[in-house]
Each structure stands twice: as structure tokens, then as C-alpha cells.
Coordinates of C-alpha atoms and ligand atoms in Angstrom, one line a residue:
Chain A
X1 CA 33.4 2.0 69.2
X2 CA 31.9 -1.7 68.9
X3 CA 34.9 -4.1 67.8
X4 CA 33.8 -6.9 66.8
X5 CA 37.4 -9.8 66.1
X6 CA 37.0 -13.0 65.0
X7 CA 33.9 -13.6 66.0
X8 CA 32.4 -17.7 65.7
X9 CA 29.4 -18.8 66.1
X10 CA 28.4 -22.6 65.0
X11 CA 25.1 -24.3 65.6
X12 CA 25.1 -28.1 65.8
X13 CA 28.1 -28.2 64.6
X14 CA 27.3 -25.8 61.4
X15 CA 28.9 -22.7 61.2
X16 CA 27.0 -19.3 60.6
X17 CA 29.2 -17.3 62.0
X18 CA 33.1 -17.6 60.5
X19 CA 35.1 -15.3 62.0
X20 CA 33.5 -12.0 61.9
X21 CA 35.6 -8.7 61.9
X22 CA 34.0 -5.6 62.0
X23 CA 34.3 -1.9 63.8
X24 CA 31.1 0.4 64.3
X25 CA 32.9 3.5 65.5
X26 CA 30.8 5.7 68.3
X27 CA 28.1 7.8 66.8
X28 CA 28.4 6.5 63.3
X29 CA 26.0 4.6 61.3
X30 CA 26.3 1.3 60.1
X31 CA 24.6 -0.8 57.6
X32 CA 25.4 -4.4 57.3
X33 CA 23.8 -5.9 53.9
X34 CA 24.0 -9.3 53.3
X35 CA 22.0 -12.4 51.4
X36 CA 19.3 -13.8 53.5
X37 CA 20.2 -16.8 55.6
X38 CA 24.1 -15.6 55.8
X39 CA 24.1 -15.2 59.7
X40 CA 23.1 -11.7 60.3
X41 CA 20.6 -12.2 62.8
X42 CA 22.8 -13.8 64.6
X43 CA 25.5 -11.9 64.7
X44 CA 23.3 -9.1 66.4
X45 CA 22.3 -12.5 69.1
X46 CA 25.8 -13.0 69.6
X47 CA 26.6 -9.1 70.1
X48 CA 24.2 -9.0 72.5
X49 CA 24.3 -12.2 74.3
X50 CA 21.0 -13.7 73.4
X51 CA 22.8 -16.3 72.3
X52 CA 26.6 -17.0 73.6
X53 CA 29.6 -16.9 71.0
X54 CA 31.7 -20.0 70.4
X55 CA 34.9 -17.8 70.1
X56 CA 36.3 -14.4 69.3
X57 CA 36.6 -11.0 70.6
X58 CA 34.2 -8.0 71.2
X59 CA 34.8 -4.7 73.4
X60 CA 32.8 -1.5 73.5
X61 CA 34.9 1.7 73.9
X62 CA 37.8 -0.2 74.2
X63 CA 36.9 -2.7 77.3
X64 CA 36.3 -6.2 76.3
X65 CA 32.9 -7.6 76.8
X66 CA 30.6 -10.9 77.6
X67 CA 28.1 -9.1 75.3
X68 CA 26.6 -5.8 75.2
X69 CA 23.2 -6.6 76.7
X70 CA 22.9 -3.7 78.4
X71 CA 24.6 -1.5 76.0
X72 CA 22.6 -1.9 73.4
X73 CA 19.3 -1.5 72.4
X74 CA 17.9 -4.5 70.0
X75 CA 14.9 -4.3 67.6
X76 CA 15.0 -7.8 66.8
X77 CA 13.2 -9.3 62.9
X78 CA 10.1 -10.1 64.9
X79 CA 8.1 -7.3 66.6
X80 CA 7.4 -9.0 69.5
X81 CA 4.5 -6.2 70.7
X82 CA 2.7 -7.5 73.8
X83 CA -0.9 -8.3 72.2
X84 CA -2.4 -7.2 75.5
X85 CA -1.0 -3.9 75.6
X86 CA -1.8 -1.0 73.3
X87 CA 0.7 0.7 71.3
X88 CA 2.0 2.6 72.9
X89 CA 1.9 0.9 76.5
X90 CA 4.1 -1.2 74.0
X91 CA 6.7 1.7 73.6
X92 CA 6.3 2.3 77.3
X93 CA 7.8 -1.1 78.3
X94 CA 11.2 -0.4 78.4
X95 CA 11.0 2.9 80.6
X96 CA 8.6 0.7 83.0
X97 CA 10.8 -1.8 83.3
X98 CA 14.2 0.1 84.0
X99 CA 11.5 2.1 86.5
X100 CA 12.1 5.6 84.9
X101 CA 10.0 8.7 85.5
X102 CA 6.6 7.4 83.8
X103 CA 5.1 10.5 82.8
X104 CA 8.1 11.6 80.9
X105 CA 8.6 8.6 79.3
X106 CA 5.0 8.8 77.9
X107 CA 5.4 12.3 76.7
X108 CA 8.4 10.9 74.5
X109 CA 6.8 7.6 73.5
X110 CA 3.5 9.7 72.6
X111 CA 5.9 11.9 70.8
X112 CA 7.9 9.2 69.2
X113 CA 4.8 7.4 68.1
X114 CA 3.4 10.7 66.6
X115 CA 7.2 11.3 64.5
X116 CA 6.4 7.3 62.8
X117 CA 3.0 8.7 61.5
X118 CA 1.4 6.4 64.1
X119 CA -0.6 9.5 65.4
X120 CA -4.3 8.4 66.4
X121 CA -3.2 4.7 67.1
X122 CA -1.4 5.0 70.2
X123 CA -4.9 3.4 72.4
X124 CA -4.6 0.7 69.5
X125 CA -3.9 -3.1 70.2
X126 CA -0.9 -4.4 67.9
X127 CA -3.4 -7.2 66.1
X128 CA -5.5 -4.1 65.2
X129 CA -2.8 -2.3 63.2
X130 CA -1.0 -3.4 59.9
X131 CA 2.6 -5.1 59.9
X132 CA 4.3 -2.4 59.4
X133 CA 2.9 -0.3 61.9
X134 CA 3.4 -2.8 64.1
X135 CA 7.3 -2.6 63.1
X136 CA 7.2 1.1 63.3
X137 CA 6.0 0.5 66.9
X138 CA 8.9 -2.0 68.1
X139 CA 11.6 0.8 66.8
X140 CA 9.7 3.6 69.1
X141 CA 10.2 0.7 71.8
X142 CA 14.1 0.1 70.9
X143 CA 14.5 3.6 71.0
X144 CA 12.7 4.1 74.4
X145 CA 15.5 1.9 75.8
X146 CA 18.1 4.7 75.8
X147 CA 20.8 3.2 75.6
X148 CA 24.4 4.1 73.7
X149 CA 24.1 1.2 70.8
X150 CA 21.4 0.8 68.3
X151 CA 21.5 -2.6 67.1
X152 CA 18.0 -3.0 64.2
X153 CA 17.6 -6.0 62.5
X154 CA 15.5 -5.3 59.4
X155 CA 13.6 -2.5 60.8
X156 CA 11.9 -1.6 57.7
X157 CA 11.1 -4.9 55.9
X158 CA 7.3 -4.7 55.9
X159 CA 6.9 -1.2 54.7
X160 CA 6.3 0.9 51.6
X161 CA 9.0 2.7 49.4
X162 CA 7.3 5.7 50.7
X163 CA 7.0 4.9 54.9
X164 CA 10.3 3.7 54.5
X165 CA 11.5 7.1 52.7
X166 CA 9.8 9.0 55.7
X167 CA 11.2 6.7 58.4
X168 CA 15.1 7.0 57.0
X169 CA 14.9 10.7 57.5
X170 CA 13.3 10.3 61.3
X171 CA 16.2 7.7 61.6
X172 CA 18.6 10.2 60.2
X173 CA 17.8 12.6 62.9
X174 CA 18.9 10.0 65.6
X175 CA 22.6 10.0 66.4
X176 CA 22.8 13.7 66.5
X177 CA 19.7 13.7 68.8
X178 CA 20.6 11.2 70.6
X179 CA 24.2 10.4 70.3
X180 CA 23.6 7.0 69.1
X181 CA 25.6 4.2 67.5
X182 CA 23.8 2.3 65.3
X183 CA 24.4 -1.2 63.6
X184 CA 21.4 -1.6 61.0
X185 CA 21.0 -4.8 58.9
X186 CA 19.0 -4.7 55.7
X187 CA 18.6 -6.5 52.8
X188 CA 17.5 -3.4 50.7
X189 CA 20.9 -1.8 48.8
X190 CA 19.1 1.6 48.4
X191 CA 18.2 1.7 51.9
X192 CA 22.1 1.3 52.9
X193 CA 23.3 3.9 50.6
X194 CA 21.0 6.6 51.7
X195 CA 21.7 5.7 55.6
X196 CA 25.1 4.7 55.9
X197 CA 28.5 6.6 56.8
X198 CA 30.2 2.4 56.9
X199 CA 28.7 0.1 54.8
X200 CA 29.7 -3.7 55.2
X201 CA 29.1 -6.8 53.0
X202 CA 28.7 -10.0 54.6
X203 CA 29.6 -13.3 52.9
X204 CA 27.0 -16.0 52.5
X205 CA 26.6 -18.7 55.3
X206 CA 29.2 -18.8 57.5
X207 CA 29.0 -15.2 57.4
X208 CA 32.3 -12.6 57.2
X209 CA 32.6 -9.3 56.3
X210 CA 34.1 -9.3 52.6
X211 CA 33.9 -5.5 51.8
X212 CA 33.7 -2.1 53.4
X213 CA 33.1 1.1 52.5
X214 CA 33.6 4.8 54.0
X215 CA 30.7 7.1 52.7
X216 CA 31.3 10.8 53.8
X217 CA 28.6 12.2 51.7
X218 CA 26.0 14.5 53.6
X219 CA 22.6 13.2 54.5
X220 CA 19.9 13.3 53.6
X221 CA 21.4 11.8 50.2
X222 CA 20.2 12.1 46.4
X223 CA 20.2 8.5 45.0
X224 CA 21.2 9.7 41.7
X225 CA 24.9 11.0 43.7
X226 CA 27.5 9.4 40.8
X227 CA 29.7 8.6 43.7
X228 CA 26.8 6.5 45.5
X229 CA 26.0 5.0 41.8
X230 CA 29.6 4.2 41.6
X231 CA 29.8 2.2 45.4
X232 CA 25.8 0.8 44.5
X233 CA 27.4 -0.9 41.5
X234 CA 30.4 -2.4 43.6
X235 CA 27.9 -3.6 46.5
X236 CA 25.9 -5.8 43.6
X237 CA 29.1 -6.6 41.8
X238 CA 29.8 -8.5 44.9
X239 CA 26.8 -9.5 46.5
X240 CA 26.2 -11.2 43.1
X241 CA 30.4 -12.7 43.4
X242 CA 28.7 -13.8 46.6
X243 CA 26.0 -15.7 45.6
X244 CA 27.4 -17.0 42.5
X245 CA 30.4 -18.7 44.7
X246 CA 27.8 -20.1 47.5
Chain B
X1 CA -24.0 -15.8 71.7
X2 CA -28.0 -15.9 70.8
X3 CA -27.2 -18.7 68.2
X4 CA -25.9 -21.1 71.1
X5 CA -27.8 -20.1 73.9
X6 CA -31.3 -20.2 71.9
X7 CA -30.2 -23.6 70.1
X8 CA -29.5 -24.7 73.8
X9 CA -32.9 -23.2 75.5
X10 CA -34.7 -25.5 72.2
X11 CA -32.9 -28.6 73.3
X12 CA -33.8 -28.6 77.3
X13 CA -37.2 -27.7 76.5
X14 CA -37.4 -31.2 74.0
X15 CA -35.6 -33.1 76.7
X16 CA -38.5 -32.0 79.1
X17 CA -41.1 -32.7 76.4
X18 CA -39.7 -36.4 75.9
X19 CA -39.5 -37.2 79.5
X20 CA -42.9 -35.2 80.7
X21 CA -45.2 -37.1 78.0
X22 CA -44.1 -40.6 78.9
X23 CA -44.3 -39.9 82.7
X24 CA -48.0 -38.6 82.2
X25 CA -49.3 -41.0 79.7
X26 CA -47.6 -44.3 82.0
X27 CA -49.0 -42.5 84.9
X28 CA -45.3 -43.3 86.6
X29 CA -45.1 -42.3 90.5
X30 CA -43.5 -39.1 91.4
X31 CA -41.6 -41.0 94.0
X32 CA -39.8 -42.8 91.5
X33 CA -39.6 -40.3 88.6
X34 CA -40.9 -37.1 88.8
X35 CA -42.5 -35.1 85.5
X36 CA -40.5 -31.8 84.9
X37 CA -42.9 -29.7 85.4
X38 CA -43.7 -30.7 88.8
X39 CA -39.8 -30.8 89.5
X40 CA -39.5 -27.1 88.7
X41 CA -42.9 -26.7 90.7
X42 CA -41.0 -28.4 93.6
X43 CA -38.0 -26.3 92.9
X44 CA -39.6 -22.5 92.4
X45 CA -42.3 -23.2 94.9
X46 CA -40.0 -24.5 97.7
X47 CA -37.8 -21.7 97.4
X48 CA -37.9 -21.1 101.1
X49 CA -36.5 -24.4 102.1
X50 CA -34.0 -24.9 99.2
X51 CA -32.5 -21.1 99.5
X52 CA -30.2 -20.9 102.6
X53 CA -28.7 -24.3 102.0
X54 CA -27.9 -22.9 98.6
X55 CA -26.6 -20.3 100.1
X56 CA -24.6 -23.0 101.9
X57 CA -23.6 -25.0 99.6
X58 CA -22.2 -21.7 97.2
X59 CA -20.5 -20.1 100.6
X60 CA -18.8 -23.7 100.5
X61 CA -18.0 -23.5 96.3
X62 CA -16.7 -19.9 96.8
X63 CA -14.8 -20.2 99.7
X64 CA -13.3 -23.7 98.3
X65 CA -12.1 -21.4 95.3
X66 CA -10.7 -18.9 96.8
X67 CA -8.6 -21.7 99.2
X68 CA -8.0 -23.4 96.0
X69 CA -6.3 -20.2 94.2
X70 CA -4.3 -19.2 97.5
X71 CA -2.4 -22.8 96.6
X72 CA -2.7 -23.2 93.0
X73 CA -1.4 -19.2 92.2
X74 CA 1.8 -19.7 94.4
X75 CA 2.4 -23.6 93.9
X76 CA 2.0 -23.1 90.0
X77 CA 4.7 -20.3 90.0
X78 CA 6.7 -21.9 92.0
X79 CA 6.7 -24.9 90.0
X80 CA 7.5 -22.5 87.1
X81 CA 10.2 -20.7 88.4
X82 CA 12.0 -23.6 90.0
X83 CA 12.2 -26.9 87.3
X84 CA 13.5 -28.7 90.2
X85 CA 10.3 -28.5 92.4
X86 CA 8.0 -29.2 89.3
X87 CA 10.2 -32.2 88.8
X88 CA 9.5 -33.9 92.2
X89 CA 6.0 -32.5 92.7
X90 CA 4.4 -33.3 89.0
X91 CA 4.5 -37.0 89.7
X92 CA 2.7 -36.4 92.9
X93 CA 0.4 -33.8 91.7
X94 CA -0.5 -36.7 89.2
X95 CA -0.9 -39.8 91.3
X96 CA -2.9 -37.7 93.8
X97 CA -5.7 -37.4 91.1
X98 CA -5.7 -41.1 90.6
X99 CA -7.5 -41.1 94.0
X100 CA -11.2 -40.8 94.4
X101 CA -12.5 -37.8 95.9
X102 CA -15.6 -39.7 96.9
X103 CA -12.9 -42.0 98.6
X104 CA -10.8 -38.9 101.0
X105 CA -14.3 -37.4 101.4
X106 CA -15.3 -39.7 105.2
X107 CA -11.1 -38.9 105.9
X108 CA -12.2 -34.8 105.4
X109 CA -15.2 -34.9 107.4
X110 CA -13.0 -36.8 110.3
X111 CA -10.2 -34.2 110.4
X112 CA -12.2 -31.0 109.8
X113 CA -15.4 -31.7 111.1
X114 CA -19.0 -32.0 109.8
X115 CA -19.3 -28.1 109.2
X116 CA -18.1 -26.1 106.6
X117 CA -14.0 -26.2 106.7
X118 CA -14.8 -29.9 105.2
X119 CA -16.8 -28.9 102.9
X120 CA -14.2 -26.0 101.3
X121 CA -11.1 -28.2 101.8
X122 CA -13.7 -30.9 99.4
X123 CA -14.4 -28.7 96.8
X124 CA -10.7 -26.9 96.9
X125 CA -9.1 -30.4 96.5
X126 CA -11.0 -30.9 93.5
X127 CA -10.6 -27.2 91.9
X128 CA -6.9 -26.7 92.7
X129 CA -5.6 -29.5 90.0
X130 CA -7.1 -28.1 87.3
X131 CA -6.4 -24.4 88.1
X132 CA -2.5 -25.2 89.0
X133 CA -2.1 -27.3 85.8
X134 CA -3.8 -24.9 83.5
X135 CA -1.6 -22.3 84.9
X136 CA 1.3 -23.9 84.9
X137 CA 1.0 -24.5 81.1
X138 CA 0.2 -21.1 80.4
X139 CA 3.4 -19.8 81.8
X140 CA 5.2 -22.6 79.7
X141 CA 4.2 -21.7 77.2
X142 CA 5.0 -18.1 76.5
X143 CA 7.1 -18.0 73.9
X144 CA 11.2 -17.8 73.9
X145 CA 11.0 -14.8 72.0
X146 CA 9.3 -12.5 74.6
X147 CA 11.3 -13.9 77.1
X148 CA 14.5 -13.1 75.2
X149 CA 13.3 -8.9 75.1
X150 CA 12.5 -9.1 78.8
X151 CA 16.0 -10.0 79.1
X152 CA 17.1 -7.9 76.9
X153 CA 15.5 -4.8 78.7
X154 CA 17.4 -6.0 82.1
X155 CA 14.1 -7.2 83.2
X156 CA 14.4 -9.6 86.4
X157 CA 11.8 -11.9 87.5
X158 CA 8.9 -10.5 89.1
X159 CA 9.2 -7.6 86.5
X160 CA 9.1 -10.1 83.8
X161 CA 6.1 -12.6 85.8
X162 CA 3.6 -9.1 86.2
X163 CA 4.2 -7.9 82.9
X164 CA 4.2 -11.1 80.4
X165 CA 4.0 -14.6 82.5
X166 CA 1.1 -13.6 84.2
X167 CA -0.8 -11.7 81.3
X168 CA 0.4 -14.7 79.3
X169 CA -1.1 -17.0 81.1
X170 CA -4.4 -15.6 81.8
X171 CA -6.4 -17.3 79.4
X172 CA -5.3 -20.8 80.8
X173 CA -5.4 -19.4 83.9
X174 CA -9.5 -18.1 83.0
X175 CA -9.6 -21.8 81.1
X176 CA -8.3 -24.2 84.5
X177 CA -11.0 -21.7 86.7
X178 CA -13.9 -22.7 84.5
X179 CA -13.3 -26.1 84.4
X180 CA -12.8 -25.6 88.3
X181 CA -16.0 -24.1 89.3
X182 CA -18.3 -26.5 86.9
X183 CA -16.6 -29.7 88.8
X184 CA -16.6 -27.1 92.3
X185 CA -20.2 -28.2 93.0
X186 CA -19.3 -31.7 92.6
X187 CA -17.3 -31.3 95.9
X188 CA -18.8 -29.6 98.0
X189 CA -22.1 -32.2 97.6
X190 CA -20.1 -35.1 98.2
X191 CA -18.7 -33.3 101.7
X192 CA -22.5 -32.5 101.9
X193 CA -23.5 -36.3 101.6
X194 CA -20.9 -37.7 104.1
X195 CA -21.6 -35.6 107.1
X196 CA -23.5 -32.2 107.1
X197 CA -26.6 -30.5 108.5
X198 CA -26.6 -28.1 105.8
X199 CA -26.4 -27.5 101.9
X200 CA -27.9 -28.8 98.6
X201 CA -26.5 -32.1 99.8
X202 CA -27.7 -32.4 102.6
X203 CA -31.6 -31.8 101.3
X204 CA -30.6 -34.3 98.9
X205 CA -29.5 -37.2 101.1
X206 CA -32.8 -36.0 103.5
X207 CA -34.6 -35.7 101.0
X208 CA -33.5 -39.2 99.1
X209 CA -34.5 -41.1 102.6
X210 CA -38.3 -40.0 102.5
X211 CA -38.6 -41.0 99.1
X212 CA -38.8 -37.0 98.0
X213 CA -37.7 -37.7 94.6
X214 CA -38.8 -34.7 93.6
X215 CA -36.9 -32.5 95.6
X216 CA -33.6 -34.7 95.2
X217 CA -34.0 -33.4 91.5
X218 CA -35.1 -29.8 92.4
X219 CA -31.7 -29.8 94.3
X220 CA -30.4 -30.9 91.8
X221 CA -31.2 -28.2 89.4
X222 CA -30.6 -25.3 91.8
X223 CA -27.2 -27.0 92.0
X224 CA -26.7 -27.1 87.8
X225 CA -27.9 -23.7 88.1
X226 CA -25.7 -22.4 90.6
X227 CA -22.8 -24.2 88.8
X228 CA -24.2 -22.7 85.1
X229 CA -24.0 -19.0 86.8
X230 CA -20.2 -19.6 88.6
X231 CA -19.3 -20.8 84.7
X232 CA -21.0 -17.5 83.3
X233 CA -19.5 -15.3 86.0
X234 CA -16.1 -16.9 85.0
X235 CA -16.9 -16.4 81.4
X236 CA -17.8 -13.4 81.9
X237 CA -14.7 -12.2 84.2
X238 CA -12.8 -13.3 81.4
X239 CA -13.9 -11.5 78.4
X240 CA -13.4 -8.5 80.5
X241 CA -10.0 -9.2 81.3
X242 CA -8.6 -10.9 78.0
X243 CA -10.5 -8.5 75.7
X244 CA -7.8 -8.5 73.6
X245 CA -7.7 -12.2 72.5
X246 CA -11.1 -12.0 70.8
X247 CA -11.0 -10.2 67.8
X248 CA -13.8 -7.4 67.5
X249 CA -16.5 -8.2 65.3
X250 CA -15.9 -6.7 61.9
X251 CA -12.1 -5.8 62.8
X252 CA -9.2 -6.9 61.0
X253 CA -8.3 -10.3 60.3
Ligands
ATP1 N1 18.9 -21.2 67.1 C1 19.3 -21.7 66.0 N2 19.5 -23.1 65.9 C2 20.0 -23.6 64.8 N3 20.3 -23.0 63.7 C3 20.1 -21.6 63.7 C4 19.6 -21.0 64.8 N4 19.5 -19.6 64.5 C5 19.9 -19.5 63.3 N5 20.3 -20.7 62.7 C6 20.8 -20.9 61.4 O1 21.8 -20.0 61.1 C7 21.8 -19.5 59.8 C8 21.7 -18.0 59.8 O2 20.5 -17.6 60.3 P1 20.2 -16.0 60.5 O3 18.8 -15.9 61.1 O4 21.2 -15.4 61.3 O5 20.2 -15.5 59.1 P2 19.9 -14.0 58.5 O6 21.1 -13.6 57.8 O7 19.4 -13.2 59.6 O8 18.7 -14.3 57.5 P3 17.5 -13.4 57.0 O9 18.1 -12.4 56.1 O10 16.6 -14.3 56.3 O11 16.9 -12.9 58.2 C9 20.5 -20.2 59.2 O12 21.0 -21.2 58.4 C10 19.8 -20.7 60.3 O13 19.2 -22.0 60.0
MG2 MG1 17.6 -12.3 60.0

């Protein structure tokens, strides 16, 4: 389990980050929505030590931690593909740079690559292929880093109702395959409800968490599920509390 | 590339028209001002003289080059990698190009001789600033970003240089080598005039003395030449290895 306990994070002398509690328990799926500017990038920068917290707690499976750099695997908002290096040499990067068995680690990028519908663009350069390919690409290289934590920022904020659709089952797939833990942030409410079992509201800037919800249902999910209507219509009711007190 | 290279061919060949007409009509001496076509006469039809001291002259270029990189690759990354030694050497690296090559050139030919080490230190003094500055910026400037995902992926510091400082920096790296090689020449002729018995220099001065005008400016252009072809080769080095910053024709964006 990621804790997360009172967690602060100012910049200049601004707050973004207000005390954030939060618990991702091990294997589970998270989905922290929240209006845009509210801190969430940089909660997952904090978490993982890109940039340092001002105070608060954090432990992973129990021990207390600087940050979970090398814990976690981050998809940050930007893809950040190398522009000289094809696709999938993109994907490859993490598995060169920890030095693992090469071949193998291009049999499962190929594969990877292949599972986002990026099949037939694996020899392409990144300014060749659309945005959201290019997005599509950095998750193949966040999953590549096999590590224990999961930490996406936005993954799917550049693609089509129907890519997007497609991706959330291949992303379903992933903690039983791989035993991950995953923290996702999104802005899209629809997205959340299919993917979550915790779903987490943050506050606008300084961010907290100011609701929290348990969804057991199985996945893959029907939106139309009057118990996921019910929880949607909570979710807006205060996102919009949110906004309207900001 | 036929657009520029065709609009360039047009203007040399005017240049030679407004400067052979005048020099036939006034009847001016060749030993003061040579018509064009007898200069390329000079310089195709004394091939046999002006050859091996081009050869010369480019061992010198080359070798200065590859002397120039063996202290501009590590110095620049160095420079890089420590703040501290950028700090102390910048200011020097600066002042020192405040002084005239033409003025070290007697002080090179004293400590290395009147044969070639002379020339290559000449030519690698003047390559090296441009080539350790242009590098140096190229690694500077790679953004935070990437650097912040090498980190992320536990990647320490030579992992990090091969795999996005270095590739980063390439095209500066492609941009400091061109400007290198077209000022190269410059170099090894002044080590030429101050002491040699060989090179396009050396003809020059020689030639200069007997009142051979016209093979001071056939020199000349197997010199521009020599330094044209360096600056294609360059070019040409660097389209292959940067591919990927030119856009293909017709892709997207
Ligand atoms: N490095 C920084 N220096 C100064 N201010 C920063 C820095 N990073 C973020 N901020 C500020 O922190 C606040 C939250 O930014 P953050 O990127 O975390 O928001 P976000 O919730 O991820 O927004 P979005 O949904 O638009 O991605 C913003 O007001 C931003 O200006
Ligand atoms: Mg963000």
C-alpha cells in the first residue's frame, strides 16, 4: 500500500499541495479526478521525488519513504519520446537502461506496442505518428519499467472515445497480469468510473482529497450500472461544490 | 537543394563575367590582377604543382580536426558535467579568442617547428572554440523534462550522456564542426605563411614574391574548394546522422 499523510507542497510561497491524505492499497486501482490546475501533477512529482515535498508523510508497504523513485513507474502529462529513436527503441529505453536481457525486452515491447493498436509503427519516429500514438507509446514505455507502482498522469488525454474505450480494457488487464498498483489521474469522470476500485476527489488549488469512494463492481463495467449513475452524480455534485467555492 | 546550388552556380559565373570583361577590355596585367579564366587555367593546368601541397595543407586541416575534437569532446563534457570547471574555464576560453591567431602563429612555428605539428596545433586552436562552445550549448540545452525521465528510470551519468546528452547535442555538435572546418583552412595557411616548405600557403607566399599573381589566386581557389568540400562532407555526415530532425518531404507537419 502507498500512504500518502499530510502531504505539502508550496511553490514560491503558494501552496498546491495542502495536506494530502490518501491510501492506494497494493494491486488496486486508483483514480484521482480533480479540476485542472488543482495540484495533481504534482502530487505524482512529489510521490516520486521529482520534485521534494515541503512536509508530510509517505511509506510504501508500510516503510516510510524519501520518495518512491524507484518504486514506481511514472508516465508523466508530456510524452517525452526521444525524437531520434523510433517507437519502439522508445519503449525499449527503460529495459536498456536498467541493462535487462535486450532481446526479451523487445519481444514484450513489440508485443506491448502491437496490444495499443500501434502494430506497423514500431520503425516509426515519434514526429511521424499522431499525439495520441505518441501517448499510447510513453505508457508501453512506463510499463516496460517493471516496477510495483503505476503512477499515469493523464494517460489518455489526446485520444478518441473509441482508442480510449480499447486502451481501458488493455489497462484493465494489468494488475492481474502484472500485479501492479496503479494511481491514475484523469480529468474524464467516465473514464474513472469504468477503471476504478478507489476513486478520489481532489479539491481545487491547494489540492486535498475531499471524497472517496469504494467501487467493488466487476470490470469491465456497463456505464448505464445504476449504482455507477448513482456515485457519477455525487463525483459532479462535488466537483461542481468544488468549483463553485474556488 | 538544386534551387540554392543552381542560384549559386548563376551568381559566380556573373562575378567572373563582371571581373573578366573589365580586365580584358583595360588590358590590366596579369601580375597585378589576373582574368578568371586564366586563373582557373593556372589552377586546372598546374595541377601537378598545386596537388601534393594540397594534399598538405588538407593532411594539416584534418589532422588539426581530429586534435581539435580529442580536446573539445572531453573539455565540453567536462565543462558540462562539472559547473565548477565551466565557471573558471569560460572566462578563459573567452579571453583566449580575444587574441589573434595571426598574432600566436610565429610563437607556434617556434615551439613545434616549421613542419606539420605547427601547422595542426594552428588550425586545431582555431576549430576547437567553436566545436567546444557549440557542444557545450547543445548539452545545455536539453530540456529538464528528459532529464527528469532519465532519473526517473535510475539512469546515472554516462547512461544518460550516450543515450540523450550526446544525441541531444548532435546537431550543435554537426553546427560548431561546420563552422570549424570553413575557418580550418584559415589556420593551417597562416602556419603555412610564417614558416613552411610545404602547403597551399607556402605556394602562395612563393608564389606572391615572384609576382605570380595568378597562382596566389589559383591557390586560393583550391583552398575555397577544399574548404567548400570539408563543409559538404560535414553537411553531408550530418543529414545522415540527424535524419530525424529534417522532416521528410511530404510527411507530416
Ligand atoms: N515548478 C513549478 N513552479 C511553480 N509553480 C508550479 C510548478 N509546478 C506547478 N506549479 C503550480 O502548481 C499548480 C498546480 O499545477 P499542476 O501541474 O500540479 O496542476 P494539475 O492539477 O496537474 O493541472 P492539469 O489538470 O491542468 O494538468 C499550478 O498553479 C502551477 O502553476
Ligand atoms: Mg497535470
Amino acid at each position: 500500500m502507498i500512504a500518502l499523510t499530510n502531504l505539502a507542497k508550496s511553490f514560491q510561497g503558494l501552496p498546491v499541495l495542502a495536506g494530502v491524505d490518501l491510501e492506494v492499497p497494493k494491486g488496486s486501482f486508483t483514480v484521482l479526478i480533480g479540476p485542472s490546475g488543482c495540484g495533481k501533477s504534482t502530487l505524482l512529482d512529489v510521490i516520486t521525488g521529482v520534485c521534494p515535498r515541503d512536509a508530510g508523510e509517505l511509506s510504501w508497504e508500510g516503510r516510510p519513504r524519501q520518495d518512491l523513485r524507484d518504486a514506481a513507474a511514472y508516465m508523466q502529462q508530456n510524452d517525452l519520446l526521444l525524437p531520434w529513436r523510433s517507437l519502439l527503441d522508445n519503449a525499449l529505453l527503460p529495459a536498456e537502461v536498467a541493462g535487462r536481457d535486450l532481446p526479451a525486452a523487445r519481444r514484450k515491447a513489440g508485443e506491448l506496442l502491437v496490444r495499443m493498436g500501434l502494430a506497423g509503427f514500431e520503425g516509426h519516429r515519434p514526429h511521424m505518428v499522431s499525439g495520441g500514438m505518441r501517448q499510447r507509446c510513453a505508457l508501453v514505455r512506463t510499463l516496460m519499467f517493471e516496477r510495483p507502482i503505476i503512477l499515469l498522469d493523464e494517460p489518455f488525454a489526446s485520444l478518441d472515445a473509441i482508442t480510449r474505450r480499447r486502451l481501458h480494457r488493455l489497462l484493465l488487464l494489468l494488475p492481474t497480469d502484472f500485479g501492479r498498483t496503479i494511481l491514475m489521474i484523469t480529468h474524464d469522470i467516465e473514464e474513472a468510473l469504468m477503471l476504478a476500485d478507489q476513486l478520489l476527489v481532489a479539491s481545487p488549488s491547494p489540492m486535498r482529497v475531499r471524497g472517496r469512494w469504494r467501487l467493488a463492481q466487476p470490470k469491465p463495467r456497463r456505464p448505464e450500472d445504476p449504482e455507477l449513475l448513482r456515485i457519477r452524480g455525487e463525483v459532479l455534485a462535488l466537483l461542481e461544490d468544488a468549483e463553485g467555492g474556488a | 537543394m538544386r534551387g540554392p546550388l543552381a542560384t549559386l552556380a548563376g551568381l559566380v559565373l556573373l562575378a567572373a563575367l563582371a571581373w573578366e570583361l573589365p580586365v580584358r577590355l583595360l588590358g590590366t596585367p596579369a601580375y597585378i590582377l589576373p582574368a578568371p579564366s586564366r586563373i582557373l587555367g593556372v589552377a586546372l593546368g598546374r595541377w601537378d604543382l598545386l596537388a601534393p601541397h594540397a594534399a598538405v595543407t588538407l593532411l594539416e586541416i584534418v589532422a588539426g580536426l581530429a586534435l581539435a575534437l580529442g580536446v573539445a569532446v572531453p573539455l565540453a563534457l567536462l565543462m558540462f558535467a562539472r559547473p565548477a570547471v565551466e565557471r573558471l574555464l569560460s572566462p578563459v576560453l573567452v579571453a583566449s579568442q580575444a587574441v589573434p591567431v595571426f598574432a600566436v602563429a610565429p610563437l607556434l612555428v617556434v615551439w613545434f617547428g616549421y613542419g606539420l605539428a605547427s601547422k595542426v596545433v594552428m588550425a586545431a586552436v582555431i576549430i576547437f572554440f567553436p566545436l567546444t562552445v557549440s557542444l557545450l550549448q547543445g548539452y545545455k540545452s536539453c530540456a529538464p523534462a528528459y532529464r527528469v525521465l532519465f532519473r526517473l528510470m535510475g539512469a546515472g551519468f554516462w547512461a544518460t550522456w550516450r543515450r540523450l546528452y550526446w544525441p541531444w547535442a548532435l546537431p550543435y555538435f554537426f553546427g560548431g564542426l561546420k563552422v570549424g572546418v570553413s575557418v580550418a583552412t584559415i589556420g593551417a595557411v597562416i602556419g603555412e605563411w610564417v614558416g613552411a616548405q610545404q602547403g597551399l600557403g607556402f605556394v602562395m607566399i612563393q608564389a606572391n614574391a615572384r609576382l605570380r599573381v595568378d597562382l596566389v589566386f589559383a591557390a586560393i581557389l583550391w583552398l575555397s574548394a577544399m574548404g567548400l568540400a570539408l563543409w559538404g562532407l560535414v553537411g553531408w555526415l550530418e543529414r545522415r546522422v540527424c535524419a530525424w530532425r529534417m522532416p521528410e518531404v511530404g510527411g507530416a507537419e
